[in-house]
Structure formats: C-alpha cells, structure tokens
Short mmCIF file of C-alpha atoms in Angstrom, two decimals:
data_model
loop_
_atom_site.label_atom_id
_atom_site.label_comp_id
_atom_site.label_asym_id
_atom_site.label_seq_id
_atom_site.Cartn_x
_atom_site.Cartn_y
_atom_site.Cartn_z
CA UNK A 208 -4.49 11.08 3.64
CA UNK A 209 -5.36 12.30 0.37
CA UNK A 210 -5.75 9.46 -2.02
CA UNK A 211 -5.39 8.63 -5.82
CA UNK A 212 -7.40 5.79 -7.46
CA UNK A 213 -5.65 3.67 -10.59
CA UNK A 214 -8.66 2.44 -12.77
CA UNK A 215 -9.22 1.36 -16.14
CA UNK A 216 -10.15 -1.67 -18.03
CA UNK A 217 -8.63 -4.87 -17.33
CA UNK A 218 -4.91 -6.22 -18.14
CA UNK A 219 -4.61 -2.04 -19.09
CA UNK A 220 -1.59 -2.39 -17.03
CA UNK A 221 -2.77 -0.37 -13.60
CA UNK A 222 -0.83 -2.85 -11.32
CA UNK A 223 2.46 -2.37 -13.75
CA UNK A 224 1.77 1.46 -13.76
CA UNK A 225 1.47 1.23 -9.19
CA UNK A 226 4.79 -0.58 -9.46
CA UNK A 227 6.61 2.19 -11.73
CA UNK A 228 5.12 5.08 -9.38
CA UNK A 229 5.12 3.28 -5.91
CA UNK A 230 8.00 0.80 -5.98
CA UNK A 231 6.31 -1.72 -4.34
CA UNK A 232 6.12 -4.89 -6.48
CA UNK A 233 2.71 -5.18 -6.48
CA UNK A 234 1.74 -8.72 -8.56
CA UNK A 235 1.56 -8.23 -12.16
CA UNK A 236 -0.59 -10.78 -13.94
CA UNK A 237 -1.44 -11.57 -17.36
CA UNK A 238 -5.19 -11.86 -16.53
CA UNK A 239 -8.16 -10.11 -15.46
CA UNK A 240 -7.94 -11.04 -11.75
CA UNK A 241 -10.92 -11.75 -9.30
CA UNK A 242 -9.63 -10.05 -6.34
CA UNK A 243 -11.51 -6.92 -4.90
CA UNK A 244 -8.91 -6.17 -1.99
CA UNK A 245 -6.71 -3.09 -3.86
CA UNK A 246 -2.47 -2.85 -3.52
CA UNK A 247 -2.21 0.03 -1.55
CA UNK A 248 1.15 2.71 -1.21
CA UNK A 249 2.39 5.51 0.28
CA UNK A 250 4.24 7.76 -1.67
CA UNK A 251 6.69 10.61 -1.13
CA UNK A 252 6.66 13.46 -2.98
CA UNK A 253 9.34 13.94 -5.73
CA UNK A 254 11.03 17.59 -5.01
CA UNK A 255 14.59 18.97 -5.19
CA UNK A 256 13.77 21.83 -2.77
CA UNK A 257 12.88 19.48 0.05
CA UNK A 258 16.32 17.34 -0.88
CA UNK A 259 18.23 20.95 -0.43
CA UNK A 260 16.92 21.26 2.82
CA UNK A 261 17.62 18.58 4.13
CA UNK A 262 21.24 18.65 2.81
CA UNK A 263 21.54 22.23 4.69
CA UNK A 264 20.01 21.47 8.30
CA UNK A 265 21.13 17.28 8.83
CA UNK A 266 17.98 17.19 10.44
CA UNK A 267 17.08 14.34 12.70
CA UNK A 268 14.08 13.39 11.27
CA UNK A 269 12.77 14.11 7.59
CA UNK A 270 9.51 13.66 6.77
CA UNK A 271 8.39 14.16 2.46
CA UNK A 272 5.03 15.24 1.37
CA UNK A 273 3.29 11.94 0.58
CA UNK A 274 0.20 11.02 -1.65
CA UNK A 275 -1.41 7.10 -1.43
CA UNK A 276 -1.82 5.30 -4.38
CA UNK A 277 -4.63 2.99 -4.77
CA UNK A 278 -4.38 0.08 -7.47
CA UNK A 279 -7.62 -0.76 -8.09
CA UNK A 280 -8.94 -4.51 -9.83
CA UNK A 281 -10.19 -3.18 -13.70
CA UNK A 282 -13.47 -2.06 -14.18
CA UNK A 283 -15.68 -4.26 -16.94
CA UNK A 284 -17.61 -2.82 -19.27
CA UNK A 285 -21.35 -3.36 -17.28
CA UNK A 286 -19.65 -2.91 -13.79
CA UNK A 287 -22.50 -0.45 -12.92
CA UNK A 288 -24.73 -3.50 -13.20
CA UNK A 289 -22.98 -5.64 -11.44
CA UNK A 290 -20.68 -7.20 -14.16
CA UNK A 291 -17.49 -8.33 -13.20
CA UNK A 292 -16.21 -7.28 -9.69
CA UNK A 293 -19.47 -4.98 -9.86
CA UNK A 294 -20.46 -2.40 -7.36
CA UNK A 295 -18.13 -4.30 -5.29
CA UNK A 296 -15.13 -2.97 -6.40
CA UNK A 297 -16.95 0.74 -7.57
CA UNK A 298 -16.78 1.62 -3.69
CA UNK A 299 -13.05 1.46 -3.76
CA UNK A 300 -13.00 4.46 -6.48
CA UNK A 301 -15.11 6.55 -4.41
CA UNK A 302 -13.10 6.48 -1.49
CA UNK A 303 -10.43 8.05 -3.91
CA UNK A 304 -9.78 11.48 -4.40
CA UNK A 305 -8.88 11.77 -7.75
CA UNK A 306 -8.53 9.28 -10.31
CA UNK A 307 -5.74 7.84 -12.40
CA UNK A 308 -7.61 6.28 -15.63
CA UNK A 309 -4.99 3.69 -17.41
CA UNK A 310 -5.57 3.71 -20.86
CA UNK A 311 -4.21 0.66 -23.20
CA UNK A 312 -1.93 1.43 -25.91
CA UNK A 313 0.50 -1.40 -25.84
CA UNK A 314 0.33 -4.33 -27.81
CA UNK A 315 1.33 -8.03 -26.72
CA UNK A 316 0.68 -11.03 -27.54
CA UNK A 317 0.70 -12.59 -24.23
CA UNK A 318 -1.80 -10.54 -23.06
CA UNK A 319 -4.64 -10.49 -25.07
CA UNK A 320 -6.99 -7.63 -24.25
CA UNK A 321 -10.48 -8.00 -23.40
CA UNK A 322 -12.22 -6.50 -26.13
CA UNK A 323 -10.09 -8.35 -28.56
CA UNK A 324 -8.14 -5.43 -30.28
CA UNK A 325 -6.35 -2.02 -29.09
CA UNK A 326 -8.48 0.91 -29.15
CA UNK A 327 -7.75 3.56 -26.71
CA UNK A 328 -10.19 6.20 -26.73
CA UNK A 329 -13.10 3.16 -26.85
CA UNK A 330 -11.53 1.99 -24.03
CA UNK A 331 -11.46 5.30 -22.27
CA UNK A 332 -14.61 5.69 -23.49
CA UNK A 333 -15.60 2.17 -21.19
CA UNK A 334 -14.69 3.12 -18.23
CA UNK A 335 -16.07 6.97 -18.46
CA UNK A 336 -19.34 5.33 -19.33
CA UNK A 337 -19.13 2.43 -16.41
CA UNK A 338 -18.53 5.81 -14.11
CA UNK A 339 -21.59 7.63 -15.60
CA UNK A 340 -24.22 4.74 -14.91
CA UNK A 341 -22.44 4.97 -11.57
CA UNK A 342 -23.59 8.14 -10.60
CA UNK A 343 -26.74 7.72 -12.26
CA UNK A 344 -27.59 5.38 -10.56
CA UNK A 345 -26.96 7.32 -6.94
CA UNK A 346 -28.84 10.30 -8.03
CA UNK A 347 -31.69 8.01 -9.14
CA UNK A 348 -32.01 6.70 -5.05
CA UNK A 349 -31.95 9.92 -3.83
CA UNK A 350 -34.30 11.70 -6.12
CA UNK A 351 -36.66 8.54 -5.57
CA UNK A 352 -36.77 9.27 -1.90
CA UNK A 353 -36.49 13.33 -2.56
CA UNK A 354 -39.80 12.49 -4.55
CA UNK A 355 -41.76 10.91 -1.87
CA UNK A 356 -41.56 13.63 0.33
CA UNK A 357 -42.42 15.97 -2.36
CA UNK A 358 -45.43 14.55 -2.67
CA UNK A 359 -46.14 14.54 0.88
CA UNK A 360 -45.34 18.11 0.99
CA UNK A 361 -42.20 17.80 3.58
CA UNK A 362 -39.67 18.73 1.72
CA UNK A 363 -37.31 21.56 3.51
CA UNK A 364 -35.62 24.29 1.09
CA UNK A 365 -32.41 22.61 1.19
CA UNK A 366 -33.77 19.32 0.29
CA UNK A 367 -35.73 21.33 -2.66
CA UNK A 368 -32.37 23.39 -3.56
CA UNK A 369 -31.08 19.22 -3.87
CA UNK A 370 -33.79 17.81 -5.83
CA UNK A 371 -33.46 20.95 -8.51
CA UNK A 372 -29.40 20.40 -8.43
CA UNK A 373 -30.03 16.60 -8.86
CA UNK A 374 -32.38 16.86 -11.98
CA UNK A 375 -29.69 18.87 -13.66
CA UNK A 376 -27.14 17.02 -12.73
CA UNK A 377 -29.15 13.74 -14.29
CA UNK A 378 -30.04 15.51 -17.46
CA UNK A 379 -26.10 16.30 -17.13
CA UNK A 380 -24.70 12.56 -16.93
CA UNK A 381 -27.60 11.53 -19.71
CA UNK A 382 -25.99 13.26 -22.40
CA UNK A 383 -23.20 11.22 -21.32
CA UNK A 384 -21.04 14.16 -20.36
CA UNK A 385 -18.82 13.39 -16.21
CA UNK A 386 -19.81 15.94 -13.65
CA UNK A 387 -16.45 17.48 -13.60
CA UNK A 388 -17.85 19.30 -16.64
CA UNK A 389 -20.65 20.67 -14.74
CA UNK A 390 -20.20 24.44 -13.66
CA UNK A 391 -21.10 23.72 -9.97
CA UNK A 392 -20.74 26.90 -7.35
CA UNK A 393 -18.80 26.47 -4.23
CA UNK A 394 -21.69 25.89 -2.37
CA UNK A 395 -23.55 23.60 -4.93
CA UNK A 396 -19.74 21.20 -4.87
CA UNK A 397 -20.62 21.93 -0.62
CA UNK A 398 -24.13 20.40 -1.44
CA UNK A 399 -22.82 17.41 -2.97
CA UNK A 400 -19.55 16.26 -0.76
CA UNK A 401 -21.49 13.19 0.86
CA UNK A 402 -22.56 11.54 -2.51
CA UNK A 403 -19.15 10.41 -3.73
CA UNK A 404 -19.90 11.14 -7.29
CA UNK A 405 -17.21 9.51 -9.16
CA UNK A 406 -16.90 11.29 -12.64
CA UNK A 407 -16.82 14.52 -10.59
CA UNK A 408 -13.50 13.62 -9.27
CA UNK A 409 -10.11 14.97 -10.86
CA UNK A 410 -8.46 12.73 -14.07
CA UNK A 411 -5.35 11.91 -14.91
CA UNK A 412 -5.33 10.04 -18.36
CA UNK A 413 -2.31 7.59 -18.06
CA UNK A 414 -1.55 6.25 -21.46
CA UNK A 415 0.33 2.87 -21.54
CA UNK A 416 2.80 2.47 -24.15
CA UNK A 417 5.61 0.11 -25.51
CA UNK A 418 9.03 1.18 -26.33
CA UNK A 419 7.84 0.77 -30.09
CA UNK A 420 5.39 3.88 -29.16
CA UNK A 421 7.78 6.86 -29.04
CA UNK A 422 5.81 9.54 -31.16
CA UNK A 423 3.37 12.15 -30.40
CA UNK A 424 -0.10 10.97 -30.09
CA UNK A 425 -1.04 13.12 -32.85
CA UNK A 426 1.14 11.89 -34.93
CA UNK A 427 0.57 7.70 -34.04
CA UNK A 428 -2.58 6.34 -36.22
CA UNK A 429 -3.70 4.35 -32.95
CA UNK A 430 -3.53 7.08 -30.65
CA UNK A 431 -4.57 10.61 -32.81
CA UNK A 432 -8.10 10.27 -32.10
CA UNK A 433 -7.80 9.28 -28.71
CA UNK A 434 -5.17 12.40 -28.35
CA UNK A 435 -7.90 14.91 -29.42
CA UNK A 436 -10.60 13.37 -27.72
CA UNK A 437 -8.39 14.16 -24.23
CA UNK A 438 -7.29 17.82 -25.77
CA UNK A 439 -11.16 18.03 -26.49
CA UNK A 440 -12.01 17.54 -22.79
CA UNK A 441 -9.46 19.14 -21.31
CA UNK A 442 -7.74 15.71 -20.03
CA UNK A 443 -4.25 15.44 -19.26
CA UNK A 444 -2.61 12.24 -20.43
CA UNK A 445 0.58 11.55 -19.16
CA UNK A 446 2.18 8.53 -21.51
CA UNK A 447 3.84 6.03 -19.40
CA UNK A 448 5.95 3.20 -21.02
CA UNK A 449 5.19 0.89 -18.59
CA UNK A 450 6.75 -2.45 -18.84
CA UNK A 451 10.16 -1.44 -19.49
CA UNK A 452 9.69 1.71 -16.87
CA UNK A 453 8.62 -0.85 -14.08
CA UNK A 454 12.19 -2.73 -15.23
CA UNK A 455 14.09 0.89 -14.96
CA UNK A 456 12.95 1.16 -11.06
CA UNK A 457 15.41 -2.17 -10.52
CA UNK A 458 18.19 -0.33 -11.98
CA UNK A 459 20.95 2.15 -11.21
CA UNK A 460 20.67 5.59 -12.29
CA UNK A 461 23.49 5.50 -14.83
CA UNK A 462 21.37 2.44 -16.37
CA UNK A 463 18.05 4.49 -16.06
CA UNK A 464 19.40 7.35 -17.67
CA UNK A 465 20.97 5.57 -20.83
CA UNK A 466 17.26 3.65 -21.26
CA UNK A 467 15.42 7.12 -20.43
CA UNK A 468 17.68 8.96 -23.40
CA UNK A 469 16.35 6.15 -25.57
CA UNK A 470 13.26 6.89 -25.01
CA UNK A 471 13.25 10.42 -25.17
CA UNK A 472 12.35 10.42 -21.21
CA UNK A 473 13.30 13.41 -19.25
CA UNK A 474 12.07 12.12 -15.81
CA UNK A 475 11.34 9.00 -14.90
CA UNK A 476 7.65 7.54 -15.05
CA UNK A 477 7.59 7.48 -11.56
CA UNK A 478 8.66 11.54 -11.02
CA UNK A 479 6.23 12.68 -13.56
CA UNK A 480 3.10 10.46 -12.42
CA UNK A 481 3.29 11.65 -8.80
CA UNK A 482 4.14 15.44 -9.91
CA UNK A 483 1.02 15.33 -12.26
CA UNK A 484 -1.06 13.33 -9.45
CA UNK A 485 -0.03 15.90 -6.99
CA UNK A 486 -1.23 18.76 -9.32
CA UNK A 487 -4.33 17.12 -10.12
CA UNK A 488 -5.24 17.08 -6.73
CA UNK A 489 -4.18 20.81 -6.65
CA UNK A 490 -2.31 20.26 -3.85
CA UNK A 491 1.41 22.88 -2.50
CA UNK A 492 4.00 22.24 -0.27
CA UNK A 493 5.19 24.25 2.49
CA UNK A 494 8.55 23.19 4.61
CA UNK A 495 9.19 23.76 8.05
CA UNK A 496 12.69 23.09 8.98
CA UNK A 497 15.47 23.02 11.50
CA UNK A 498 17.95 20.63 12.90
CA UNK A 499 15.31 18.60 14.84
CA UNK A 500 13.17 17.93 11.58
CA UNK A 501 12.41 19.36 7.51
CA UNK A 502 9.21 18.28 6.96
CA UNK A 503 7.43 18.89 3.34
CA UNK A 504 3.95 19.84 4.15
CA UNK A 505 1.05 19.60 2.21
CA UNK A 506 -2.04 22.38 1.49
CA UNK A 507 -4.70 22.69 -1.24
CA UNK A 508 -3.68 25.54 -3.25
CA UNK A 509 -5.35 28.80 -2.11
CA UNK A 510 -5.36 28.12 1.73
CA UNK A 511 -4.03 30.57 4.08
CA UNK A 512 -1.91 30.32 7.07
CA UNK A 513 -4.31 29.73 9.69
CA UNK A 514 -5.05 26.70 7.86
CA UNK A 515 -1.08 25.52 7.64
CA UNK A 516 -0.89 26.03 11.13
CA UNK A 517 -3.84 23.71 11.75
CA UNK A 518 -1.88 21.15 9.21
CA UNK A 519 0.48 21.25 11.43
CA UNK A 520 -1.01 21.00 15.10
CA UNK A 521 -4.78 22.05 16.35
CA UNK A 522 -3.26 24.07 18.50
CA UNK A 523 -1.19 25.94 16.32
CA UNK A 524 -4.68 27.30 14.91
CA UNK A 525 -6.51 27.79 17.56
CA UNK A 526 -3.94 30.20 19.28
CA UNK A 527 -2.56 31.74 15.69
CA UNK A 528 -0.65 34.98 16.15
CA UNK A 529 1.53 35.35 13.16
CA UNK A 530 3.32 33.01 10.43
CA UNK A 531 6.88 33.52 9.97
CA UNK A 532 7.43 33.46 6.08
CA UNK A 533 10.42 33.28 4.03
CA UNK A 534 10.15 31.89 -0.06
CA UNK A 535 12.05 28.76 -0.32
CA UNK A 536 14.00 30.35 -3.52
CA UNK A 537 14.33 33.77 -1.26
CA UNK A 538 15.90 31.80 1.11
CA UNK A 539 18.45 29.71 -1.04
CA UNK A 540 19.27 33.27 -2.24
CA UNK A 541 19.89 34.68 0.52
CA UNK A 542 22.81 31.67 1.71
CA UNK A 543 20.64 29.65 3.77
CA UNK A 544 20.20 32.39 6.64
CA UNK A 545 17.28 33.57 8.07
CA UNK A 546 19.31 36.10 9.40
CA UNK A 547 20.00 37.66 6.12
CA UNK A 548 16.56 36.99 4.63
CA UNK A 549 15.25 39.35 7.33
CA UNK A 550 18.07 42.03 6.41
CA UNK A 551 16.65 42.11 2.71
CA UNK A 552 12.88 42.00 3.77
CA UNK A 553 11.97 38.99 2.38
CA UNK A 554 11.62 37.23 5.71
CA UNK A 555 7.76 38.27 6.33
CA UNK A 556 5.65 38.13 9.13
CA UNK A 557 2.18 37.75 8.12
CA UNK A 558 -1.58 37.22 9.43
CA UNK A 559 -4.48 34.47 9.17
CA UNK A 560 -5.63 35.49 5.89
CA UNK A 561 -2.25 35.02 4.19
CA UNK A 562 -2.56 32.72 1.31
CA UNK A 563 0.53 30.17 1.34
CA UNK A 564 2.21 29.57 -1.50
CA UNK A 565 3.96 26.54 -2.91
CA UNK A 566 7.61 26.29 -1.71
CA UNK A 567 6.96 28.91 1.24
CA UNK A 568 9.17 27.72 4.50
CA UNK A 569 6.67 28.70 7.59
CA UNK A 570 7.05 29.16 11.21
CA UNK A 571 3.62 29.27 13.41
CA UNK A 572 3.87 32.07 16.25
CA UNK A 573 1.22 30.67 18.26
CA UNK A 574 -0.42 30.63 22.12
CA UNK A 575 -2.63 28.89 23.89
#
C-alpha cells in the first residue's frame, strides 16, 4: 500500500490537516506531543468516473482506489541529532512514499509556535534541513564501510559504481540542495532503492492557513517569499485552511458549500489533498467493472498491461493473452455498452506492451 507521510514542524497543524483529508478524528492538541506511534488512514480516492460506474452496474461490491495517510509527530529543528523524538520518529518518514510537508501560516494565540513567531519558508526551510542531515548522515555509514574495503582492495564494480554515486550525492546534500534535485538515471534511482533517502522522496507543500488568509501567496507579505521559494524549486503547495476545513467535514454539503464560497474554495480540502497526493505519487486508475464488482485500480503512470493484470491477480500475468480496453469517456459516450463501443472501434484489444492510461476500463484475457 502506497503510503504518504504528513511532516513538518510541531503544532504546524499535521494532525488537523489528517483529520480534513482522512476523516478520522485523529487528536488535535495544542502542544508539541511526545508520542512516536503515528495516526494512521486509509483513504479512497476522490473520482466522479468511479461514482458513474458504480451508478450504471449496482455492483455487489465496490472497491475505490485508496492511498494511506501517515500523520507523523513534528520534526524539531536538530531531529537528525537526536533532538526531540530524534531518529526515532525519522524511521516513520522513510517508510513513506512521498511526503506531505505542513507548512505554518496561521496565527493563534492559543498555540504559540515553537520558534516564537510565523515564518513559513524558515520553517520549511527546518524541516528540509532536519531531512538533509538525515541522509547525510546514511551516506556517511555506508561510504565509511565502502572505504574500508577500498583500502583493502575488495571492492566489486558495483560497490565502486556506489561509492562514486555516493560522493556526489554528499557533495549534493552539502550545498544543502534534497536529492530529488539530483538528475539520477533509472538505474542510478535502481542503485539507491534500499537506502530510504528521505529528501529524494516526492513533496507536497501543504500550506496552513486561517480564514483571515484568503489571498494569493504572492500577494500576502507573510507568505510572498515563501511562495517563490516553492515556484523556485518546483514545489507544489496546496493551501489548506485547516481549522475551519476540519469543522466543514462535520457538516452537510449545503453547509460546506456556503463556507467553501466564502472562502473562495472550489473543492473541499480533503478532494484536493488526496488528488494532489495521488499525483505526486504519479499514480492512474484503471476500473474493472461488472455487476459482481467496479473496482478503481491503481498503476504508476507509464505501466503497461501486463503489469495491470499482475495488479490484479499473479495469475492474470503470468498467463497474459490480451487486455480488453475501452476509455472510460469512450465508453460513457458510447451509452454504457460495450456492445456499441466495439461497433465504433474504440473497444481495443491490445498486447503486453500496451501502456494503460488513466481512466482506461480493462478486462485481462488470460490462461494458465
């Protein structure tokens, strides 16, 4: 189960921004807790197409595409050295597949934040630099050991091909810049997959507002620099009013909408976290449907249909003949028939090497 990690500083709101995306009440306290053990949901998968199918084949069972959310205790500035819930807590983030950093833009009096004033891109800047010492810290390890056999002349090439990737990667995270910047080849990113490396993870910058806070970021004197610092590394930031959108998940959706118009919210926090988590992750859906069951399926973008059959069932892979494929929009088109999507050519058979796309409906011709 693909996985998605909320960090940031403490009292940034992370547990307030799990509630508005998972639903799930998680405690919300006014102070840095002690706790390592992270709130942990499952989450479906926000999408209108799966909804339509479901209206048109009454299935028996339903199953959503579903992403976990991990709400993760804050990260203090010296974490990498043990400060606060220390290393401890770091090996939650690097069982996470991407990460959702919570940045603090709120202000309340209740909760007074831990560097004493309301700074976003410094506190951005924290965390990125907690995650840094991180990683330097497992490259240092392994280069020691990489060393010793260096000098004792046992190195093999692929440990030599690691020690030259490490060194860069060092000089890299010294100039303070995440590995996510680093141009790594397919095979180097192969190289690397048992290390964990935490800044070379996908982010998602979640910016916490208040309902006083309903500019652009360029435009907001507390938030401009932090907005081109993010456009100046490519960062997404999603702004989430938090507080008040947690309240909005308790309401009806007349009530939500009224509060949404407000504040100029087209979707609600919840919709366009897991829409933007799911695209970080670069992550598609394919459906398989019938009466017994729709079920929203999920694939990295850019994998083919031998690998949606083996989403699906091992077997379906290892005896792939053909995928059955029909576009979910081809389909609505065409009045909800198969029957008349094959009529018009849309409905495709095709081989192992097709690549699925997002919103294709699949059937797996298969033996065994």
């Amino acid at each position: 189960m693909l996985k998605c990690g909320i960090v940031g500083l403490p009292l940034a709101g992370k547990s307030t921004v799990f509630n508005v995306i998972t639903r799930a009440g998680a405690e919300v306290k006014p102070y840095a807790g002690g706790k390592t053990e992270p709130n942990r949901a499952l989450v479906s998968v926000p999408d209108a197409r799966f909804d339509k199918l479901v209206e048109i084949f009454a299935p028996r069972s339903v199953k959503p595409a579903e992403v976990e959310f991990v709400d993760l205790a804050g990260i203090s500035s010296g974490a990498s050295k043990g400060a606060g819930l220390g290393n401890a807590f770091l090996s939650f983030v690097s069982e996470s597949d991407a990460l959702l950093h919570v940045v603090r833009a709120f202000n309340n009096s209740a909760v007074p934040h831990p560097e004493d004033n309301i700074n976003p891109l410094r506190d951005w800047q924290i965390v990125e630099t907690e995650l840094i010492y991180r990683d330097l810290g497992v490259i240092g390890n392994r280069l020691a050991r990489l060393e010793e056999k260096a000098a004792k002349k046992k190195l093999t090439q692929p440990e030599s091909l690691e020690l030259e990737l490490l060194k860069s990667l060092q000089d890299f995270l010294m100039d303070e810049r995440p590995l996510r910047e680093f141009n790594l080849s397919s095979e180097q990113i192969k190289m690397l997959s048992g290390f964990d490396f935490m800044t070379l993870k996908p982010e998602l910058v979640v910016l916490n507002l208040d309902e006083t806070q309903t500019g652009e970021l360029d435009a907001m004197p507390l938030t401009r620099d932090f907005a081109e610092a993010m456009a100046a590394k490519n960062l997404k930031v999603v702004k989430v009013f938090g507080s008040i959108e947690m309240e909005l998940t308790q309401l009806d959706s007349a009530e939500q909408e009224e509060f949404m118009k407000d504040l100029a919210i087209k979707e609600p926090g919840r919709d366009r976290l897991i829409h933007e988590a799911y695209k970080l992750l670069g992550l598609i859906s394919f459906f398989t449907s019938g009466s017994d069951e729709v079920r929203a399926w999920t694939l990295h973008d850019g994998q083919t249909a031998v690998d949606a059959a083996g989403t699906i069932h091992s077997d379906l892979a290892r005896g792939f003949i053909r995928a059955q494929v029909v576009a979910y929009n081809d389909f609505i088109a065409n009045n909800n028939s198969f029957a008349a999507c094959r009529d018009k050519g849309v409905l495709r058979l095709e081989g192992k090497e097709y690549i699925v796309k997002d919103g294709d409906m699949i059937e797996i011709r298969f033996n065994v």
